[in-house]
XYZ file of C-alpha atoms in Angstrom:
712
model
C 0.011 -0.108 -0.065
C 1.476 3.362 -1.050
C -0.544 6.448 0.217
C -0.366 9.848 -1.431
C -0.194 12.558 1.088
C -1.814 14.819 -1.487
C -4.667 12.556 -1.618
C -4.887 12.427 2.056
C -4.965 16.236 2.157
C -7.814 16.229 -0.369
C -9.669 13.689 1.707
C -9.354 15.968 4.699
C -10.718 19.023 3.043
C -13.516 17.052 1.609
C -14.492 15.671 4.905
C -14.221 18.837 6.921
C -17.077 20.407 5.133
C -19.249 17.311 5.799
C -18.933 17.374 9.816
C -22.108 18.077 11.559
C -22.380 20.039 14.730
C -23.198 16.883 16.806
C -20.043 15.072 15.271
C -17.841 18.126 15.908
C -18.840 18.761 19.318
C -18.451 15.232 20.587
C -15.145 14.693 18.779
C -12.215 13.707 20.738
C -10.369 16.773 19.140
C -12.998 19.146 20.362
C -12.894 17.414 23.954
C -9.146 17.965 23.818
C -9.843 21.524 23.118
C -12.062 22.023 25.986
C -9.781 20.066 28.165
C -6.951 22.544 27.252
C -9.401 25.466 28.363
C -10.072 23.829 31.716
C -6.507 23.008 32.495
C -5.386 26.401 31.835
C -7.632 27.580 34.608
C -7.929 24.722 36.867
C -4.709 22.505 36.683
C -2.673 24.529 39.200
C -5.244 23.758 41.829
C -5.513 20.001 41.169
C -9.160 20.210 40.073
C -10.976 17.605 37.891
C -9.877 18.167 34.254
C -11.637 15.464 32.358
C -14.256 16.907 30.034
C -16.939 14.719 28.487
C -19.233 15.867 25.833
C -22.394 14.213 24.580
C -25.021 15.277 22.077
C -28.377 13.921 23.017
C -31.419 16.214 22.193
C -33.590 13.791 24.108
C -31.768 14.546 27.526
C -32.721 17.684 29.500
C -29.364 17.843 30.927
C -27.269 20.950 30.403
C -24.046 20.495 32.310
C -22.734 19.381 35.588
C -19.617 18.339 37.414
C -18.956 15.227 39.319
C -15.786 13.443 40.759
C -14.839 12.374 37.305
C -15.007 16.041 35.815
C -17.207 18.046 33.740
C -20.073 16.579 31.646
C -21.834 18.881 29.003
C -24.732 17.840 26.845
C -24.081 19.713 23.521
C -27.720 19.535 22.404
C -29.010 21.140 25.398
C -31.780 23.714 24.878
C -29.604 26.725 25.551
C -26.782 25.845 23.305
C -28.911 24.468 20.434
C -31.092 27.623 20.344
C -28.159 29.532 18.857
C -28.083 29.486 15.039
C -24.329 29.094 14.074
C -21.555 26.611 15.090
C -19.563 29.516 16.132
C -22.215 30.643 18.644
C -22.897 27.127 19.876
C -19.203 26.730 20.456
C -19.000 29.849 22.414
C -22.106 28.742 24.437
C -20.423 25.307 25.227
C -17.255 27.063 26.298
C -19.330 29.250 28.635
C -21.019 26.251 30.092
C -17.467 24.782 30.741
C -16.500 28.281 32.102
C -19.378 28.154 34.540
C -18.636 24.599 35.698
C -14.866 25.456 36.054
C -16.057 28.356 38.310
C -17.846 26.157 40.533
C -14.855 23.702 40.726
C -12.586 26.819 41.552
C -14.759 29.087 43.653
C -17.617 27.356 45.195
C -17.222 26.165 48.865
C -19.453 22.960 48.643
C -18.678 22.166 52.260
C -20.278 25.423 53.462
C -23.439 24.792 51.315
C -23.990 21.274 52.362
C -23.728 22.509 55.916
C -26.250 25.054 55.206
C -28.706 22.889 53.617
C -28.137 20.268 56.274
C -28.690 22.767 59.093
C -31.825 23.912 57.421
C -33.254 20.491 56.917
C -32.911 20.102 60.727
C -34.560 23.306 61.433
C -31.756 25.521 62.219
C -30.472 28.682 60.289
C -26.632 28.674 59.213
C -24.535 30.185 59.710
C -26.646 31.872 62.350
C -30.062 33.047 62.997
C -30.697 36.426 60.924
C -30.213 39.566 62.920
C -31.784 43.019 62.725
C -35.147 41.549 61.922
C -38.473 43.342 62.493
C -40.909 41.800 64.746
C -43.009 40.480 61.942
C -39.883 38.978 60.255
C -38.877 37.269 63.529
C -42.263 35.585 63.601
C -41.771 34.526 60.030
C -38.391 33.055 60.838
C -39.839 30.980 63.761
C -42.621 29.932 61.594
C -40.273 28.610 58.957
C -38.173 26.633 61.636
C -41.489 25.168 62.730
C -42.697 24.118 59.429
C -39.265 22.237 58.846
C -39.821 20.168 61.921
C -43.477 19.491 61.543
C -43.867 15.779 60.668
C -47.504 15.853 60.412
C -47.575 18.412 57.570
C -44.493 17.876 55.428
C -45.657 20.245 52.488
C -44.589 23.438 54.106
C -41.128 21.923 54.884
C -40.776 20.831 51.253
C -41.484 24.039 49.839
C -38.938 25.781 52.240
C -36.401 23.371 51.365
C -36.941 23.644 47.570
C -36.858 27.468 47.956
C -33.625 27.615 49.884
C -32.070 24.988 47.476
C -33.101 27.348 44.460
C -31.921 30.442 46.232
C -28.698 28.911 47.068
C -28.129 27.898 43.395
C -29.133 31.344 42.146
C -26.857 33.349 44.482
C -23.825 30.913 43.998
C -24.300 30.938 40.051
C -24.262 34.737 40.145
C -21.138 34.813 42.300
C -19.253 32.199 40.220
C -20.162 33.740 36.866
C -18.980 37.288 38.279
C -15.742 35.815 39.843
C -14.773 33.577 36.824
C -15.410 36.552 34.302
C -13.251 38.694 36.396
C -10.527 36.090 36.761
C -10.582 34.964 33.081
C -11.802 37.706 30.865
C -12.039 37.176 27.233
C -13.725 34.101 25.647
C -14.846 32.359 28.953
C -16.540 35.790 30.099
C -18.147 36.232 26.660
C -19.456 32.449 26.678
C -20.917 32.954 30.117
C -22.505 36.229 28.994
C -23.999 34.556 25.814
C -25.544 31.844 27.851
C -26.995 34.173 30.402
C -28.700 36.241 27.660
C -30.426 33.288 26.419
C -31.130 31.847 29.966
C -32.669 35.090 30.814
C -34.915 34.950 27.896
C -36.352 31.592 29.192
C -37.842 33.474 32.169
C -41.615 34.445 31.213
C -42.760 38.021 31.504
C -44.322 38.859 35.083
C -47.775 39.140 33.799
C -47.553 36.080 31.892
C -46.504 34.241 35.044
C -49.462 35.879 36.912
C -51.930 34.758 34.058
C -50.511 31.127 34.286
C -51.013 30.947 38.083
C -47.429 30.657 38.961
C -46.786 30.176 42.744
C -46.225 33.576 44.008
C -42.665 32.955 45.563
C -41.705 31.239 42.226
C -42.487 34.415 40.367
C -40.150 36.307 42.552
C -37.629 33.698 42.214
C -37.720 33.894 38.399
C -37.309 37.546 38.597
C -34.290 36.948 40.849
C -32.895 34.514 38.309
C -33.107 36.973 35.485
C -31.714 39.956 37.648
C -28.689 37.912 38.724
C -27.966 36.627 35.158
C -28.795 39.802 33.197
C -29.035 42.627 35.772
C -32.424 43.393 34.305
C -35.780 41.661 34.426
C -38.436 41.046 31.764
C -41.276 43.316 32.343
C -42.538 43.996 28.817
C -46.043 44.503 30.088
C -45.085 47.105 32.424
C -46.258 45.270 35.515
C -46.163 47.255 38.848
C -47.288 45.576 41.918
C -46.355 43.448 44.879
C -43.855 41.165 43.183
C -41.937 44.214 41.934
C -42.072 45.772 45.367
C -40.501 42.291 46.967
C -37.968 42.315 44.454
C -36.890 45.861 44.935
C -36.423 45.135 48.646
C -34.246 42.116 47.772
C -31.924 43.656 45.133
C -29.516 45.301 47.919
C -29.139 41.877 49.625
C -28.281 40.330 46.386
C -25.938 42.830 44.977
C -23.987 42.596 48.136
C -23.633 38.789 48.451
C -22.679 37.863 44.804
C -19.453 39.885 45.050
C -18.566 38.526 48.386
C -15.703 35.868 48.453
C -17.176 34.441 51.709
C -19.833 31.894 50.892
C -21.488 32.485 54.342
C -22.512 35.704 53.123
C -24.541 34.022 50.369
C -26.017 31.691 52.993
C -27.087 34.504 55.087
C -28.651 36.290 52.124
C -30.590 33.197 51.128
C -31.738 33.097 54.660
C -32.899 36.763 54.512
C -34.643 36.277 51.036
C -36.390 33.204 52.400
C -37.937 34.942 55.301
C -39.099 37.781 52.935
C -40.945 35.325 50.837
C -42.427 33.299 53.546
C -45.675 35.147 53.316
C -45.903 34.381 49.423
C -44.740 30.903 49.922
C -47.704 30.296 52.430
C -50.119 30.776 49.449
C -49.306 27.573 47.671
C -49.621 25.341 50.737
C -53.130 24.421 50.159
C -52.793 23.448 46.610
C -49.765 21.452 47.281
C -51.394 19.696 50.216
C -54.153 18.574 47.896
C -51.767 17.361 45.211
C -49.829 15.584 48.156
C -52.864 13.787 49.497
C -53.917 12.637 45.912
C -50.521 11.314 45.190
C -50.510 9.575 48.623
C -53.722 7.885 47.898
C -52.365 6.745 44.553
C -49.433 5.346 46.363
C -51.425 3.255 48.902
C -53.681 1.845 45.930
C -50.528 0.983 44.190
C -49.376 -0.873 47.314
C -52.493 -2.696 47.747
C -52.693 -3.737 44.283
C -49.082 -4.880 44.261
C -49.591 -7.152 47.277
C -46.240 -8.623 48.074
C -44.747 -7.189 45.000
C -41.420 -5.133 45.024
C -43.134 -1.935 45.560
C -42.294 -0.403 42.350
C -45.530 1.329 41.804
C -45.151 2.936 45.252
C -41.982 4.477 44.287
C -43.519 5.864 41.031
C -46.497 7.272 43.022
C -44.064 9.053 45.506
C -46.264 12.000 46.778
C -43.177 13.956 47.678
C -41.881 13.839 44.414
C -45.098 15.235 42.919
C -44.860 18.230 44.998
C -41.090 18.800 44.033
C -42.156 18.451 40.291
C -44.943 20.897 40.697
C -42.642 23.480 42.149
C -39.583 22.810 39.720
C -41.559 23.022 36.525
C -42.285 26.734 37.205
C -38.555 27.549 37.139
C -36.034 27.406 34.317
C -33.689 24.474 34.482
C -30.166 25.288 35.829
C -26.837 23.609 35.544
C -26.620 21.538 38.575
C -23.780 22.207 41.183
C -21.395 19.364 42.091
C -22.255 18.532 45.910
C -18.774 17.322 46.690
C -16.629 18.294 49.443
C -14.104 20.570 47.789
C -12.719 23.670 49.158
C -12.438 26.910 47.156
C -9.116 28.295 45.893
C -7.304 30.953 48.086
C -8.782 34.419 47.750
C -7.352 37.707 48.716
C -10.854 39.219 49.526
C -13.742 40.434 47.582
C -13.044 41.047 44.138
C -13.834 44.233 42.463
C -17.272 44.444 41.127
C -17.431 44.795 37.260
C -21.061 45.942 36.461
C -20.059 47.956 33.616
C -17.729 45.391 32.032
C -20.459 42.781 32.479
C -23.263 44.821 31.176
C -21.121 45.650 28.156
C -20.595 41.810 27.542
C -24.189 40.968 27.875
C -25.165 43.856 25.654
C -22.750 42.721 23.045
C -23.967 39.109 23.129
C -27.521 40.446 22.729
C -26.510 42.128 19.558
C -24.639 39.172 18.224
C -27.668 36.925 18.824
C -29.993 39.459 17.111
C -27.453 39.906 14.255
C -26.900 36.228 13.485
C -30.274 34.846 13.857
C -32.457 37.613 12.529
C -34.526 37.483 15.597
C -36.672 40.306 16.749
C -34.714 41.994 19.499
C -36.369 41.582 22.784
C -36.949 45.013 24.709
C -35.843 44.928 28.339
C -35.811 47.780 30.770
C -32.297 49.455 31.779
C -33.444 49.290 35.412
C -35.991 47.921 37.646
C -37.787 51.449 38.044
C -36.435 53.232 34.843
C -38.626 54.969 32.604
C -36.097 55.377 29.900
C -36.140 54.373 26.203
C -34.548 50.946 26.726
C -34.248 48.731 23.854
C -31.456 47.158 21.779
C -30.138 48.844 18.800
C -29.754 46.875 15.722
C -26.017 47.393 14.281
C -26.131 46.548 10.514
C -22.495 47.077 10.363
C -21.494 44.510 12.901
C -18.784 42.309 11.606
C -18.460 39.962 14.585
C -14.762 41.071 15.416
C -15.072 39.562 18.849
C -15.086 35.980 17.352
C -12.092 36.142 15.382
C -10.020 33.813 17.672
C -13.287 31.614 18.144
C -13.654 31.024 14.642
C -9.899 30.197 14.194
C -10.195 27.580 17.071
C -13.120 26.012 15.510
C -11.309 25.776 12.130
C -8.412 24.521 13.769
C -10.356 21.714 15.626
C -12.293 20.962 12.543
C -9.119 20.638 10.545
C -7.779 18.277 13.310
C -10.856 16.309 13.537
C -11.083 15.729 9.888
C -7.328 14.683 9.725
C -7.866 12.278 12.523
C -10.941 10.693 10.829
C -9.025 10.450 7.453
C -6.028 9.053 9.200
C -8.158 6.454 10.978
C -9.704 5.493 7.688
C -6.327 5.033 5.974
C -5.186 2.982 8.796
C -8.215 0.826 8.321
C -7.357 0.533 4.658
C -3.685 -0.436 5.772
C -5.006 -3.157 8.112
C -7.009 -4.634 5.220
C -4.124 -4.375 2.875
C -1.926 -6.122 5.588
C -4.627 -8.952 5.632
C -4.528 -9.399 1.878
C -0.649 -9.754 2.061
C -0.975 -12.182 4.650
C -3.296 -14.284 2.536
C -1.009 -13.991 -0.485
C 2.092 -15.415 1.192
C 3.026 -19.076 0.734
C 3.857 -20.270 4.186
C 5.082 -23.798 3.168
C 4.030 -27.341 4.262
C 4.857 -26.491 7.932
C 2.046 -24.047 8.244
C -0.313 -25.446 5.623
C -4.057 -24.774 6.821
C -3.312 -22.241 9.419
C -5.420 -19.031 9.848
C -3.662 -15.616 10.001
C -5.279 -12.635 11.385
C -3.546 -9.139 11.084
C -4.609 -6.890 13.838
C -3.888 -3.045 13.740
C -5.512 -0.429 15.590
C -6.913 2.251 13.846
C -7.780 4.461 16.876
C -5.087 5.052 19.487
C -6.657 5.358 22.930
C -5.647 8.284 25.121
C -4.737 5.692 27.829
C -1.948 4.313 25.409
C -0.702 7.724 24.878
C -0.459 8.557 28.622
C 1.257 5.182 29.271
C 3.767 6.048 26.581
C 4.369 9.516 27.853
C 5.006 8.123 31.259
C 7.724 5.489 30.497
C 9.194 6.930 27.248
C 11.436 9.898 28.464
C 14.350 7.822 29.949
C 14.310 5.164 26.937
C 14.462 8.106 24.555
C 17.793 9.101 25.907
C 19.108 5.786 24.866
C 17.637 6.550 21.505
C 19.550 9.616 21.388
C 22.839 8.022 22.353
C 22.211 5.516 19.517
C 21.254 8.291 16.906
C 24.622 10.036 17.767
C 26.660 6.796 17.222
C 24.968 5.723 14.074
C 24.874 9.265 12.626
C 28.554 9.448 13.056
C 29.125 6.011 11.147
C 26.585 7.193 8.294
C 28.497 10.605 7.963
C 31.700 8.862 7.442
C 30.019 6.624 4.897
C 28.701 9.525 2.919
C 31.546 11.915 3.286
C 34.509 9.497 2.625
C 37.918 10.376 3.729
C 41.285 8.688 4.375
C 41.967 5.561 6.482
C 45.510 5.606 7.946
C 47.622 3.430 10.091
C 47.360 0.360 7.792
C 50.023 -2.568 7.512
C 49.302 -2.874 3.829
C 48.040 -0.777 1.117
C 48.636 0.846 -2.205
C 49.748 4.446 -1.010
C 52.375 5.358 1.489
C 51.456 7.843 4.248
C 54.762 10.115 4.393
C 53.582 11.386 7.836
C 53.944 7.986 9.243
C 57.520 7.344 8.348
C 58.516 7.649 11.964
C 56.606 4.788 13.114
C 58.347 1.442 14.041
C 55.259 -0.943 13.833
C 55.029 -0.929 10.105
C 51.672 1.020 10.092
C 52.852 3.333 7.398
C 50.170 2.753 4.506
C 46.758 4.549 3.906
C 43.649 4.236 1.791
C 41.085 6.825 0.476
C 37.407 6.093 0.804
C 35.208 7.687 -1.986
C 32.021 9.394 -0.629
C 29.007 7.307 -1.070
C 25.309 7.884 -1.383
C 22.936 7.870 1.722
C 22.339 4.308 3.023
C 19.025 3.238 1.955
C 18.209 1.055 5.195
C 14.932 -0.521 6.383
C 14.473 -2.172 9.716
C 11.911 -4.781 10.825
C 11.336 -5.817 14.452
C 9.370 -9.065 15.192
C 8.284 -9.717 18.757
C 7.275 -12.951 20.399
C 4.128 -12.163 22.383
C 3.564 -15.797 23.752
C 2.643 -16.230 27.301
C 6.212 -17.390 28.306
C 7.300 -13.744 27.616
C 5.618 -12.510 30.702
C 8.477 -14.248 32.851
C 11.445 -12.338 33.955
C 10.172 -9.001 32.487
C 10.876 -10.355 28.803
C 7.901 -8.660 27.263
C 8.728 -5.437 29.188
C 12.227 -5.354 27.846
C 10.935 -6.388 24.451
C 8.562 -3.341 24.692
C 11.288 -0.908 25.876
C 13.591 -2.050 22.979
C 10.833 -1.492 20.524
C 10.364 2.103 21.713
C 13.966 2.876 21.510
C 14.136 1.363 18.068
C 11.138 3.258 16.988
C 12.280 6.534 18.056
C 15.857 5.993 16.675
C 14.379 4.997 13.120
C 11.830 7.826 13.048
C 14.283 10.487 13.945
C 16.803 9.310 11.193
C 14.118 8.723 8.525
C 14.774 4.859 8.509
C 11.669 3.006 7.519
C 10.450 0.641 10.293
C 8.187 -2.247 10.573
C 7.487 -3.567 13.970
C 5.075 -6.621 14.533
C 4.039 -8.815 17.291
C 2.796 -12.370 17.179
C 0.875 -15.046 19.078
C -1.092 -18.232 18.132
C -3.540 -20.637 19.522
C -4.410 -23.945 17.735
C -3.006 -22.985 14.420
C -4.755 -19.530 14.752
C -1.910 -16.905 14.223
C -2.454 -13.349 15.282
C -0.012 -10.887 13.958
C -0.251 -7.266 15.686
C 0.967 -4.354 13.514
C 2.303 -1.666 15.664
C 4.576 0.216 13.202
C 4.303 0.047 9.297
C 6.051 1.425 6.461
C 2.759 2.855 5.131
C 1.517 4.474 8.533
C 0.151 8.008 8.342
C -1.215 9.139 11.522
C 2.317 9.270 13.365
C 0.741 7.374 16.353
C 2.718 4.117 15.895
C 4.984 5.024 18.904
C 1.935 4.714 21.157
C 0.569 1.489 19.424
C 3.724 -0.103 20.939
C 2.218 0.158 24.618
C -0.241 -2.441 23.568
C 2.388 -5.050 23.221
C 1.624 -7.928 25.791
C 2.447 -11.569 26.458
C -0.631 -13.714 25.138
C -0.869 -17.206 24.057
C 1.256 -19.488 22.117
C 3.689 -18.661 19.360
C 3.939 -20.159 15.876
C 7.372 -18.232 15.119
C 7.805 -19.741 11.602
C 4.433 -18.182 10.131
C 5.064 -14.837 11.691
C 8.841 -14.762 10.681
C 7.927 -15.559 6.956
C 5.207 -12.866 6.849
C 7.555 -10.134 8.176
C 10.643 -11.193 6.307
C 8.525 -11.280 2.923
C 7.109 -7.808 3.690
C 10.675 -6.571 4.331
C 11.976 -8.348 1.304
C 9.378 -6.603 -0.975
C 10.408 -3.054 0.627
C 12.491 -1.006 -1.684
C 15.633 -0.487 0.145
C 19.229 -1.396 -0.118
C 19.932 -2.953 3.314
C 17.150 -4.990 4.836
C 17.558 -5.750 8.719
C 15.254 -7.852 10.606
C 15.570 -8.201 14.418
C 13.674 -11.029 16.266
C 12.892 -10.633 19.961
C 11.823 -13.980 21.423
C 12.710 -16.532 24.152
C 13.597 -19.248 21.607
C 10.717 -21.609 22.471
C 8.361 -22.039 19.350
C 5.061 -23.664 20.639
C 1.780 -24.174 18.914
C -0.400 -26.998 18.187
C 1.590 -29.534 16.125
C 4.586 -26.929 16.026
C 7.403 -27.215 18.534
C 10.606 -28.857 19.269
C 13.293 -29.681 16.982
C 11.097 -29.752 13.898
C 9.995 -26.032 14.510
C 13.612 -25.004 15.059
C 14.396 -26.474 11.726
C 11.637 -24.656 10.175
C 13.080 -21.401 11.389
C 16.532 -22.094 10.340
C 15.290 -22.920 6.946
C 13.230 -19.554 6.755
C 16.287 -17.661 7.891
C 18.460 -19.176 5.225
C 15.845 -18.665 2.503
C 15.550 -14.802 3.312
C 19.283 -14.444 3.744
C 19.714 -15.413 0.216
C 17.107 -12.656 -0.900
C 19.006 -10.052 1.146
C 17.098 -10.089 4.543
C 19.659 -10.022 7.065
C 18.002 -11.750 10.319
C 19.339 -11.416 13.836
C 17.755 -12.684 16.998
C 17.813 -10.952 20.340
C 17.693 -12.957 23.652
C 17.070 -11.780 27.283
C 19.008 -13.319 30.077
C 18.922 -17.174 29.887
C 17.426 -17.668 26.459
C 20.748 -17.205 24.710
C 21.458 -20.893 24.336
C 18.031 -21.429 22.690
C 18.443 -18.426 20.426
C 21.958 -19.345 19.257
C 21.013 -22.925 18.621
C 18.097 -21.693 16.183
C 19.490 -18.608 14.689
C 23.239 -19.259 14.753
C 25.455 -16.416 14.909
C 22.816 -13.634 14.514
C 22.579 -13.349 18.144
C 22.097 -10.150 20.260
C 21.869 -9.750 24.223
C 19.412 -6.953 25.113
C 19.089 -8.142 28.701
C 20.889 -4.752 29.817
C 19.072 -1.996 27.982
C 21.751 0.521 28.824
C 23.984 -1.554 26.295
C 21.479 -1.343 23.704
C 22.816 1.731 21.821
C 26.293 -0.005 21.795
C 24.778 -3.274 20.465
C 22.703 -1.762 17.786
C 25.243 0.641 16.655
C 27.752 -2.372 16.183
C 24.772 -4.375 14.327
C 24.041 -1.569 11.852
C 27.748 -1.084 11.240
C 28.310 -4.627 10.459
C 25.418 -4.771 7.993
C 26.130 -1.492 6.093
C 27.794 -2.083 2.614
C 31.408 -1.576 2.479
């Protein structure tokens, strides 16, 4: 197989235009891009950096963080509402920034304690102070409702409300803090999502007409205010809900710029007390629903008899109340409820209202410009009577997104390149299989079945494993390169060889010598040595003993880096067998295009049996057919051929015959042994023996081997 790099480039460009948004956002290349963004912000603090992106339009999930890292559903309703890939990518980056903000700045221990204390009927960090007489009464009633076991509905409403308030305030703090610490694309992504998120909150009059619970109306206004700094009041509503909101704004403004999470806990408590009269108005309706669901649950239990109780779980009355409350609030990205502490802070960060409003306004213009949507009129302030509105900028050219577009193009290019390379590698695997079928293996291997295995996709785990073990081995490769490069340089440049006992020319500068070494010869310059190398590794089960397979893998890493650095074509294959079924594993191939062969070597393992003759013939034949002047084949094995009907002296004779056959064809075969295997190796392969037990001696051994096999 000969692959044209021009053809590969054409395939990459053709594929890039066909990649869908779903494929793009879920590709490992885009995930790597997001991981790089995450590491830039969080790596120094040891926070989770693994990013997982899915594209499931049936899943209501937006994004969340758990102990394994960050999860984002690219097809979430916020991201997918944007019309272009560019804006969708910025939205995903904003979701990632928001989750990273929680990882860095949210003190989950404080919030867990706050909710736990509230569940037990206690305010945290302390009972609110400075309350009026009526507010003190509200606070006591809230705590009594939490402790009332006979009427659980008020307690459920309180816990739902305090949980929602904690999310609203913490999200507001995290967005502001992250945008302050990491301005630029992360801040724009957060602003873009907040513009769209704020639009999901209905107008006040619409919420009233749809009979939203009164306290939920106020919380929806709080969500919009914290996200956008404004509320949606297109109908010009003025009444109780706006009055309550105006009383709460100073509390909200103070806590979202405070680095101490207890400030937001106290703010949530104060808002809860302020909302208590509104919350009580929904109790009767929710009690009726609770009783109805409870009756359905009891009927389900009676109908199931001694069953598993699955119907009872399905009719959980508390879940019905929870759903009734949640369905009136826009879905928010959930916060990881772990036990992480926030990164150190030097105090409250400087409020950036003007910069945040500018970013929000810019994002609103971009959305209107790119999607041709009618700009939504919002007020400039809660009580403002100004003109308001959003100006349509016909001259907008999207200059803010220059880098974002370049990033997307780069990721698209990489993604298309990987897909094409993977396809070419699959084609190479098919070609290898055809080559295996075309070879005549002789009577000793008649009837065997050969399978060529080659990974078209290299997993991140293999890459990580290679990067962990390779650095020290690559030092050996550099030593080998220096030694061999000097040999090749001498061959190419020519020169004089002095100190000879015999020769055609006298060296007049050596007449003073008394040992007779007074002759010299001139070496003419030669063309670059056209050398190709093959490496065949025994992967039988016995290679697991005494670290044989480990040393074989290490040797392969050194040889691969050496050959790649000097531009020497390399073929590396492993082999195992079981009941005349031979498996060949292609790690490095002459026609590989994805430059991932070094990582494939990490899959080298001790497996089953070994039918050395079939594997040797395949690799030797492939090396023989390669266009090179010098063909060098190195075998790493333990000298114990063993498969069904293939072992002992007959198998050894087969190997000697194959070596002799291909030596006549110009393939120079040398076998490497580890430790006590030398006797077996020398008996089979004769004088072509290498001892690779000590890896530090590998550069010396291989340099000598290459020197001996170069043409004179």
